[in-house]
Short mmCIF file of C-alpha atoms and ligand atoms in Angstrom, two decimals:
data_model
loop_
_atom_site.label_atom_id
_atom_site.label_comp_id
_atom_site.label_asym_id
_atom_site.label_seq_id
_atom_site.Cartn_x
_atom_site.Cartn_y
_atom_site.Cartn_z
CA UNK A 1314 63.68 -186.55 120.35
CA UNK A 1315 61.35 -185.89 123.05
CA UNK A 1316 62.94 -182.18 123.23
CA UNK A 1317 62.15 -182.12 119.02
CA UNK A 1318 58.56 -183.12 119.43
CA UNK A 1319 58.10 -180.32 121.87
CA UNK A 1320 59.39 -177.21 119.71
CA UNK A 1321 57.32 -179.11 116.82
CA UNK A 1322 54.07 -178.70 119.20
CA UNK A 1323 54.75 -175.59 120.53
CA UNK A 1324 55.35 -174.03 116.93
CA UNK A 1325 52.65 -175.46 115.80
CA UNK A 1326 50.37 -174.27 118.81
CA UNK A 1327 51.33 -170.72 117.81
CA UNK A 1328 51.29 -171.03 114.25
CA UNK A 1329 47.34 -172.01 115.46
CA UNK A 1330 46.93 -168.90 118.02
CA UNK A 1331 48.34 -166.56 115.57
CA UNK A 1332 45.66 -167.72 112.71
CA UNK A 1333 43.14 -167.59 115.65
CA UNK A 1334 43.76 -163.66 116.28
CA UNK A 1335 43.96 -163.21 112.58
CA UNK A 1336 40.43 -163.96 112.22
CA UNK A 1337 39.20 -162.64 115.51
CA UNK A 1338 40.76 -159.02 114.09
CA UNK A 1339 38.91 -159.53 110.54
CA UNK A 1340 35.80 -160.17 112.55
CA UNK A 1341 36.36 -156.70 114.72
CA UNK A 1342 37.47 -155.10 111.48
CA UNK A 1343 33.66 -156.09 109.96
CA UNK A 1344 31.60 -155.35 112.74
CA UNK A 1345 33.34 -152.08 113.62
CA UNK A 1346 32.44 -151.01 109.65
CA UNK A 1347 30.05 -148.62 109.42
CA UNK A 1348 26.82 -150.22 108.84
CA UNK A 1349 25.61 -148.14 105.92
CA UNK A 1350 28.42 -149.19 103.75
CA UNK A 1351 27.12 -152.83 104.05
CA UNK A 1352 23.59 -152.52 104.42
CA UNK A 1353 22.54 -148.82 103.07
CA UNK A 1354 21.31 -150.48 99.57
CA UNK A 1355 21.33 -147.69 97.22
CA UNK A 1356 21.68 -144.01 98.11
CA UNK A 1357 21.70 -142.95 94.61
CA UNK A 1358 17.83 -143.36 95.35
CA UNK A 1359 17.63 -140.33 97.36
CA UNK A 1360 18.32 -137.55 95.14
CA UNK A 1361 15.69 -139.33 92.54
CA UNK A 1362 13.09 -139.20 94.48
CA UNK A 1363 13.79 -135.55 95.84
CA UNK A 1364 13.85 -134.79 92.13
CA UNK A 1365 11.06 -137.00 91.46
CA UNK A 1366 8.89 -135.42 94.03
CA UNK A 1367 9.71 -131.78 92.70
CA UNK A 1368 9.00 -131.92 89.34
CA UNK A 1369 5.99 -134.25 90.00
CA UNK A 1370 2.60 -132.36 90.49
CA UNK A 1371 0.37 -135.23 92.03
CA UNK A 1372 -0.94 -134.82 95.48
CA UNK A 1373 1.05 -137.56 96.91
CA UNK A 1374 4.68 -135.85 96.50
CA UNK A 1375 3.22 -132.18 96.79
CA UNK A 1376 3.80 -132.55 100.47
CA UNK A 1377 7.83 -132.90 99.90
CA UNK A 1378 8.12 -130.77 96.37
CA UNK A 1379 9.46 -127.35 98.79
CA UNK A 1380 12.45 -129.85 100.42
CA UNK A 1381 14.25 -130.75 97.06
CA UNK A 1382 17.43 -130.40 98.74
CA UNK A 1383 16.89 -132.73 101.87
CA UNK A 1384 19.37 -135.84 101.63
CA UNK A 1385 16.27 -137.87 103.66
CA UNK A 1386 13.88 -139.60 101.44
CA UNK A 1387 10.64 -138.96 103.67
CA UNK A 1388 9.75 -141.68 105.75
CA UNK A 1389 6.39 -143.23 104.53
CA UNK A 1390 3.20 -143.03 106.43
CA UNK A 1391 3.22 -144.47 109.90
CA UNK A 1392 -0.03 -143.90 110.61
CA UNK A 1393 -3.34 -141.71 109.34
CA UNK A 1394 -5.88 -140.01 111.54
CA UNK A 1395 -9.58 -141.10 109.87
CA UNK A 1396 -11.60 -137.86 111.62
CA UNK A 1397 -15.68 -138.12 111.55
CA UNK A 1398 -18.04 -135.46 111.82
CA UNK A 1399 -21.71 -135.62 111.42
CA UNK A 1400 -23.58 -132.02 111.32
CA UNK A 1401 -22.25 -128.58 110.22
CA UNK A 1402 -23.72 -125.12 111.20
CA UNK A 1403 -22.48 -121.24 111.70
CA UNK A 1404 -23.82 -122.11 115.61
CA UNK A 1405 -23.58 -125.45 118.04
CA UNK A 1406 -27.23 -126.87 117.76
CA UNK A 1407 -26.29 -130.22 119.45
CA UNK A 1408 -23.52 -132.36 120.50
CA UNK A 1409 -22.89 -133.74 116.65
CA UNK A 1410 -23.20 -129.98 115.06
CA UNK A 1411 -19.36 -128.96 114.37
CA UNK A 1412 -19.73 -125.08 114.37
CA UNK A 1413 -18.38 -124.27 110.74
CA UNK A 1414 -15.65 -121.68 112.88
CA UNK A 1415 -14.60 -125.07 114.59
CA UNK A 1416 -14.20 -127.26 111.50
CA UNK A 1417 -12.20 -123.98 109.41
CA UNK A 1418 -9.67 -124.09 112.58
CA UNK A 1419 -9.86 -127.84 112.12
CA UNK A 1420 -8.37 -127.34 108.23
CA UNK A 1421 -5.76 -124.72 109.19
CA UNK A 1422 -4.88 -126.72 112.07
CA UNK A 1423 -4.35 -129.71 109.82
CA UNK A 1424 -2.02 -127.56 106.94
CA UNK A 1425 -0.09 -125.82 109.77
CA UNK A 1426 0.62 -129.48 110.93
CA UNK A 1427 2.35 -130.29 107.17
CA UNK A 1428 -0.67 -132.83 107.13
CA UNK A 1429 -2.43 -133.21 103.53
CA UNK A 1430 -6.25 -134.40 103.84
CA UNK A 1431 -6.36 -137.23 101.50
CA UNK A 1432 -9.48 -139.62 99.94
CA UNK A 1433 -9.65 -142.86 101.89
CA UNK A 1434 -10.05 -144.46 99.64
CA UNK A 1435 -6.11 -143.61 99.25
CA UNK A 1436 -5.56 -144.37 102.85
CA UNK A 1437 -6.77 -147.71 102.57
CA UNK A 1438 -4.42 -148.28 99.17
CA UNK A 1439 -1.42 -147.40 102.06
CA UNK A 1440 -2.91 -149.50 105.08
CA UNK A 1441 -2.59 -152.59 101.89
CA UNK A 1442 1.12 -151.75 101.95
CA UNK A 1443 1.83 -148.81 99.22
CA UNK A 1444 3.89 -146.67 100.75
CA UNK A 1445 3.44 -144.03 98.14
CA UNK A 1446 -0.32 -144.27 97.88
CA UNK A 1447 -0.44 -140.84 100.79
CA UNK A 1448 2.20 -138.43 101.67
CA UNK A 1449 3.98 -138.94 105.04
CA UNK A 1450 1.09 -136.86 107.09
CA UNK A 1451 -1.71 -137.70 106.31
CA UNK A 1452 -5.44 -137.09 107.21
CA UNK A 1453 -8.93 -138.22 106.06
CA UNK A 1454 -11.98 -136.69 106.62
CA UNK A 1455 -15.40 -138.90 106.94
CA UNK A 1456 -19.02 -137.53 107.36
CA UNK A 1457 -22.12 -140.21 108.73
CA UNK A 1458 -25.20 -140.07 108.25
CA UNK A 1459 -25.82 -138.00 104.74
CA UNK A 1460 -27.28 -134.81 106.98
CA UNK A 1461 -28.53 -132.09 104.80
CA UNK A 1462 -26.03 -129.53 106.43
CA UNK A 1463 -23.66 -131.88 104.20
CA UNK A 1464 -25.17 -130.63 100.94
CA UNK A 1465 -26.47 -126.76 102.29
CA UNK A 1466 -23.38 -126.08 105.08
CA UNK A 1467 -19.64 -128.58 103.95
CA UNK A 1468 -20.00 -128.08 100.11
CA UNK A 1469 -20.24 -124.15 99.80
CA UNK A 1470 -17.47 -124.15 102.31
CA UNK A 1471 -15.35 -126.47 100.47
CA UNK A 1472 -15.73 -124.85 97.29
CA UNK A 1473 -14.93 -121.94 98.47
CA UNK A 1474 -10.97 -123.22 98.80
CA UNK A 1475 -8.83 -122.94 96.58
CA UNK A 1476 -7.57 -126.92 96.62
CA UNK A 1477 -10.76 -129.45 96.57
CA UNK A 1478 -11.21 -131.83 99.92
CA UNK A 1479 -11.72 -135.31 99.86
CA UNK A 1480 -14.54 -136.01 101.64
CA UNK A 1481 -16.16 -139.66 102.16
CA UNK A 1482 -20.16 -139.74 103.34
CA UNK A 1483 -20.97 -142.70 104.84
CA UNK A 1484 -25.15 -142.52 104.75
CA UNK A 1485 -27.92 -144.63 105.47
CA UNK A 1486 -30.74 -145.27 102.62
CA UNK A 1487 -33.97 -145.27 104.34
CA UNK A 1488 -33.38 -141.80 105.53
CA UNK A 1489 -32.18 -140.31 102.31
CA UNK A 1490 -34.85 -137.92 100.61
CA UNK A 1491 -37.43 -139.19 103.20
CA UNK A 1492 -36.25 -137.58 106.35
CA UNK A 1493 -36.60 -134.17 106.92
CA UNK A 1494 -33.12 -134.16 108.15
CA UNK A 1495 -31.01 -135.72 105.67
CA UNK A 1496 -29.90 -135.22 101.94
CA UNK A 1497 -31.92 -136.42 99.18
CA UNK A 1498 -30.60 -138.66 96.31
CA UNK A 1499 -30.26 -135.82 93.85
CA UNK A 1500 -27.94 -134.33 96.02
CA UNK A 1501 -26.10 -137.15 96.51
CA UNK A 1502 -25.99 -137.68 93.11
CA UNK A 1503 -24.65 -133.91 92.48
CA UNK A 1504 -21.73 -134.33 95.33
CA UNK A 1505 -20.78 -137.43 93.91
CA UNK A 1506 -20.59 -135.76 90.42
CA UNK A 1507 -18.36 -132.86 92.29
CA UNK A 1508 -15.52 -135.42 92.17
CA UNK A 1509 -14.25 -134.29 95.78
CA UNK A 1510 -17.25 -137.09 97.36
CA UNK A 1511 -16.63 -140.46 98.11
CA UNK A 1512 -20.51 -142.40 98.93
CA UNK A 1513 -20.36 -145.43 100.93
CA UNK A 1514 -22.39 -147.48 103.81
CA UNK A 1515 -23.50 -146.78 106.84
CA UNK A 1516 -26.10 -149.82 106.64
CA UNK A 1517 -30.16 -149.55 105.76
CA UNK A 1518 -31.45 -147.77 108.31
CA UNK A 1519 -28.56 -147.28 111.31
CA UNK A 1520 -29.52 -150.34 113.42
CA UNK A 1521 -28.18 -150.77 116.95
CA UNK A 1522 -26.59 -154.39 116.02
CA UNK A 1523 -26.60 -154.70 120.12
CA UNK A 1524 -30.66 -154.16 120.84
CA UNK A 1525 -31.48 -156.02 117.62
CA UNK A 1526 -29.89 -158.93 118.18
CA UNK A 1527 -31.46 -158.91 122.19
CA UNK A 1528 -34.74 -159.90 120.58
CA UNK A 1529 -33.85 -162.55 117.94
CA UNK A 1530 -32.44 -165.97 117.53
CA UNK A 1531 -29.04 -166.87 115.74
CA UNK A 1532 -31.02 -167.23 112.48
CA UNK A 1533 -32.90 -164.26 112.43
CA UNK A 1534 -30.07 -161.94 113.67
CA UNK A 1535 -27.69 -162.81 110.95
CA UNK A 1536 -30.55 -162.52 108.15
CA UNK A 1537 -31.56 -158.63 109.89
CA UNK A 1538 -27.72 -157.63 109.94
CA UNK A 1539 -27.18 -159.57 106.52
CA UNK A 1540 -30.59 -157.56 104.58
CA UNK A 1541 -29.05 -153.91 106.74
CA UNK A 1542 -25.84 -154.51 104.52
CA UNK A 1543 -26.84 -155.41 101.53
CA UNK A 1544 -29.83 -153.44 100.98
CA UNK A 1545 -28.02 -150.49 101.80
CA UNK A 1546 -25.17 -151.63 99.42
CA UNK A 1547 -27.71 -152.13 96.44
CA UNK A 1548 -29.51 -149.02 97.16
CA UNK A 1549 -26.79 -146.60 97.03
CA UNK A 1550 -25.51 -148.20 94.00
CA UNK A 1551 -28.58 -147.82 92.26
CA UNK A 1552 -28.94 -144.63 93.21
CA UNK A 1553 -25.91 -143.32 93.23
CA UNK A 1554 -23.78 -145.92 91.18
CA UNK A 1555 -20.89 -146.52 94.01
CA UNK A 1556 -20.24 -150.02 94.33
CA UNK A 1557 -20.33 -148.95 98.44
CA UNK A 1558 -17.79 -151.81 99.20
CA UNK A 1559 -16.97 -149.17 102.57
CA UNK A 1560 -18.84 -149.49 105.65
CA UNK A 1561 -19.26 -147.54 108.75
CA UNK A 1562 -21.00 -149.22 111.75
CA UNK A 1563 -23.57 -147.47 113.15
CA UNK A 1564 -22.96 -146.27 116.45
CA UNK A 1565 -19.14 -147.43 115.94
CA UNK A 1566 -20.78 -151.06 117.38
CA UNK A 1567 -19.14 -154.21 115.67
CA UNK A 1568 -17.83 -157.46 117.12
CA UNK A 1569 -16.39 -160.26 115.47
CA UNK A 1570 -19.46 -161.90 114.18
CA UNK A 1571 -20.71 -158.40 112.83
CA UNK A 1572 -17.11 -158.34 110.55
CA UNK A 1573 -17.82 -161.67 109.20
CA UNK A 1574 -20.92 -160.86 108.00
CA UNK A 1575 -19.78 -157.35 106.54
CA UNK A 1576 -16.94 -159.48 104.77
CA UNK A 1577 -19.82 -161.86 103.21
CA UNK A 1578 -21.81 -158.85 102.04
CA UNK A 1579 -19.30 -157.90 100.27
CA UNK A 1580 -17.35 -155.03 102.22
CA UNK A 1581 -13.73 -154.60 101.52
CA UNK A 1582 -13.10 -152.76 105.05
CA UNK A 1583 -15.48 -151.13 107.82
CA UNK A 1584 -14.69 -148.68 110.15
CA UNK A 1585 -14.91 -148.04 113.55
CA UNK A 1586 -15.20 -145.04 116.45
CA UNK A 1587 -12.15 -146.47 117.77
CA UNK A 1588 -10.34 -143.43 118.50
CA UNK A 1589 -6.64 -144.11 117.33
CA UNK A 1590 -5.06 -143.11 114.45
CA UNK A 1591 -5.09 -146.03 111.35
CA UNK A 1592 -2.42 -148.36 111.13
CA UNK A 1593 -1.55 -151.55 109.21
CA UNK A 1594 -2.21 -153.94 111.81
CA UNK A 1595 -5.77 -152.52 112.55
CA UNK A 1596 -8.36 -155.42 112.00
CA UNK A 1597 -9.96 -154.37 108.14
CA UNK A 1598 -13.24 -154.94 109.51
CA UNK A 1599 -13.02 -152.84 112.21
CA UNK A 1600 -11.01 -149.74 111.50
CA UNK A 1601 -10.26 -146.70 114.03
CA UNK A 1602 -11.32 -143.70 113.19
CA UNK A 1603 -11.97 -140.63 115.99
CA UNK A 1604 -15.55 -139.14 116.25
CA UNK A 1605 -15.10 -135.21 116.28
CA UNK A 1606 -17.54 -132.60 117.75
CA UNK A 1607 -17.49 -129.31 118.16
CA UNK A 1608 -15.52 -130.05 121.62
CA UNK A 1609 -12.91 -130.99 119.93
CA UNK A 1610 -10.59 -127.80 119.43
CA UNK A 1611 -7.41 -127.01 118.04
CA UNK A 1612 -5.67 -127.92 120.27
CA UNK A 1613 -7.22 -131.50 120.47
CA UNK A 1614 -6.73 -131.72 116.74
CA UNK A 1615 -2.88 -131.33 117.49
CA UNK A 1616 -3.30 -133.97 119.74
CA UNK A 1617 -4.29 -136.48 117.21
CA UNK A 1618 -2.35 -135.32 114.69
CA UNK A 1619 0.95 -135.66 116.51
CA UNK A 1620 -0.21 -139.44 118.15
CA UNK A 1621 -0.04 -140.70 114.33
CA UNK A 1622 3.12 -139.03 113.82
CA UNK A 1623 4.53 -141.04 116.86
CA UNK A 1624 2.75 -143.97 116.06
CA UNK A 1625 2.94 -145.56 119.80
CA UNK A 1626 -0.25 -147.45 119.27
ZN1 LIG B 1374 -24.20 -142.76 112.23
#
């Protein structure tokens, strides 16, 4: 008996090893598959949207429309250089003045890159989370403070090309047609009518938030930055009739108070002088964006170009 209830337990104890390597080989088997035959979720997708993208004549898919052929589906966006200039002339009058020769080497630098300049307003529509909203390079191009050189220096230039620019001027009211300076409304009016010119805030009358609020209380800083942001958001849209939900802060200065009250006047996003390329988890408020001058070469427009296309930020 005692010799029968040992085979009995030692068959059994195989019977249970043998079961036991069974499933430790069908575990193996599934994590030695290749992952992309359980996880790759449809590859039918990537010859539609290579054909998608080369019949398609939107700006968006331009980008890939001469790579029909490539298996890849482009990876989205990772991140978007926002560039600001200020001043344009044919010679360097000051530290803000981008020589025109500069800028042009800026644009070819920028196409040479496979980068496409696109609105912001687009860029934003990808920092919300649509991937398709801006081809996988992407650029956009901001101008502060509504200088004339805008209107008598950037437009003639731009039209000159055969593809129109997006271009978004972030200005300041109480300078428009009153300094000698800057633009007046009927020009801002006409670039705004060009199509290719986005018009947004840069607050009433470009504050230093820092020295204004030295010399007030609580109470009477909020209701100075408060009036700078929305009289410069009624303004413009009476002028102009953009709804100016964009702001710029003056002298790139903003804190955490200064984005709440942006938010309760009614800006969707601000942006900063941050100097980094624009990605999703930038704050809205406070947006990077990198302050060019004529300095700034072609070879330092490489430079930014390729730090959003590795996206270590
Ligand atoms: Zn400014």
């Amino acid at each position: 008996m005692q010799r029968i209830h040992f085979l009995t337990r030692f068959r059994r104890a195989c019977v249970i090893l043998a079961l036991g390597a069974l499933v430790a080989q069908a575990a193996l088997t599934a994590s030695a598959r290749p992952p992309h035959t359980l996880d790759t979720p449809h590859p039918l997708d990537t010859p539609h949207t290579s054909h998608t993208s080369h019949t398609s004549h939107t700006s968006h898919t331009s980008h890939t429309s001469d790579t029909p052929d490539t298996p890849d589906k482009p990876p989205p966006a990772r991140a978007i250089p926002i560039l600001v200039y200020h001043r344009f002339a044919a010679t360097a009058k000051d530290a803000m003045t981008v020589r025109t020769a500069t800028f042009e080497g800026h644009l070819r630098t920028i196409a040479q890159a496979g980068f496409e300049v696109v609105p912001l307003a687009a860029a934003l529509t990808w920092y919300a989370g649509d991937d398709a909203a801006v081809p996988a390079h992407a650029v956009a191009i901001c101008v502060d403070d509504g200088h004339r050189s805008v209107h008598d220096v950037l437009q003639p230039l731009l039209r000159a090309r055969t593809t129109p620019l997006p271009v978004t001027l972030f200005i300041y009211p109480s300078a428009i047609s009153n300094a000698s300076y800057a633009m007046t409304w009927d020009q801002l009016r006409a670039l705004r009518q060009d199509g290719a010119y986005a018009i947004e805030s840069h607050t009433y009358w470009h504050p230093n938030f820092h020295t204004e609020r030295a010399h007030r209380d609580a109470a009477g800083y909020r209701a100075f930055v408060l009036a700078q942001l929305e009289k410069a958001r009624a303004r413009i849209h009476a002028e102009t009739g953009s709804p100016a939900t964009l702001l710029a802060w003056p002298f790139g200065i903003h804190d955490r108070q200064l984005e709440a009250f942006a938010a309760e006047a009614g800006h969707t996003a601000a942006f900063s002088l941050d100097a980094r390329p624009l990605t999703r988890a930038a704050p809205v408020m406070a947006l990077p964006r990198y302050l060019i001058t004529d300095a700034c070469g072609n070879a330092c427009m490489q430079q930014i170009l390729h730090r959003a296309e590795r996206n270590d930020d």
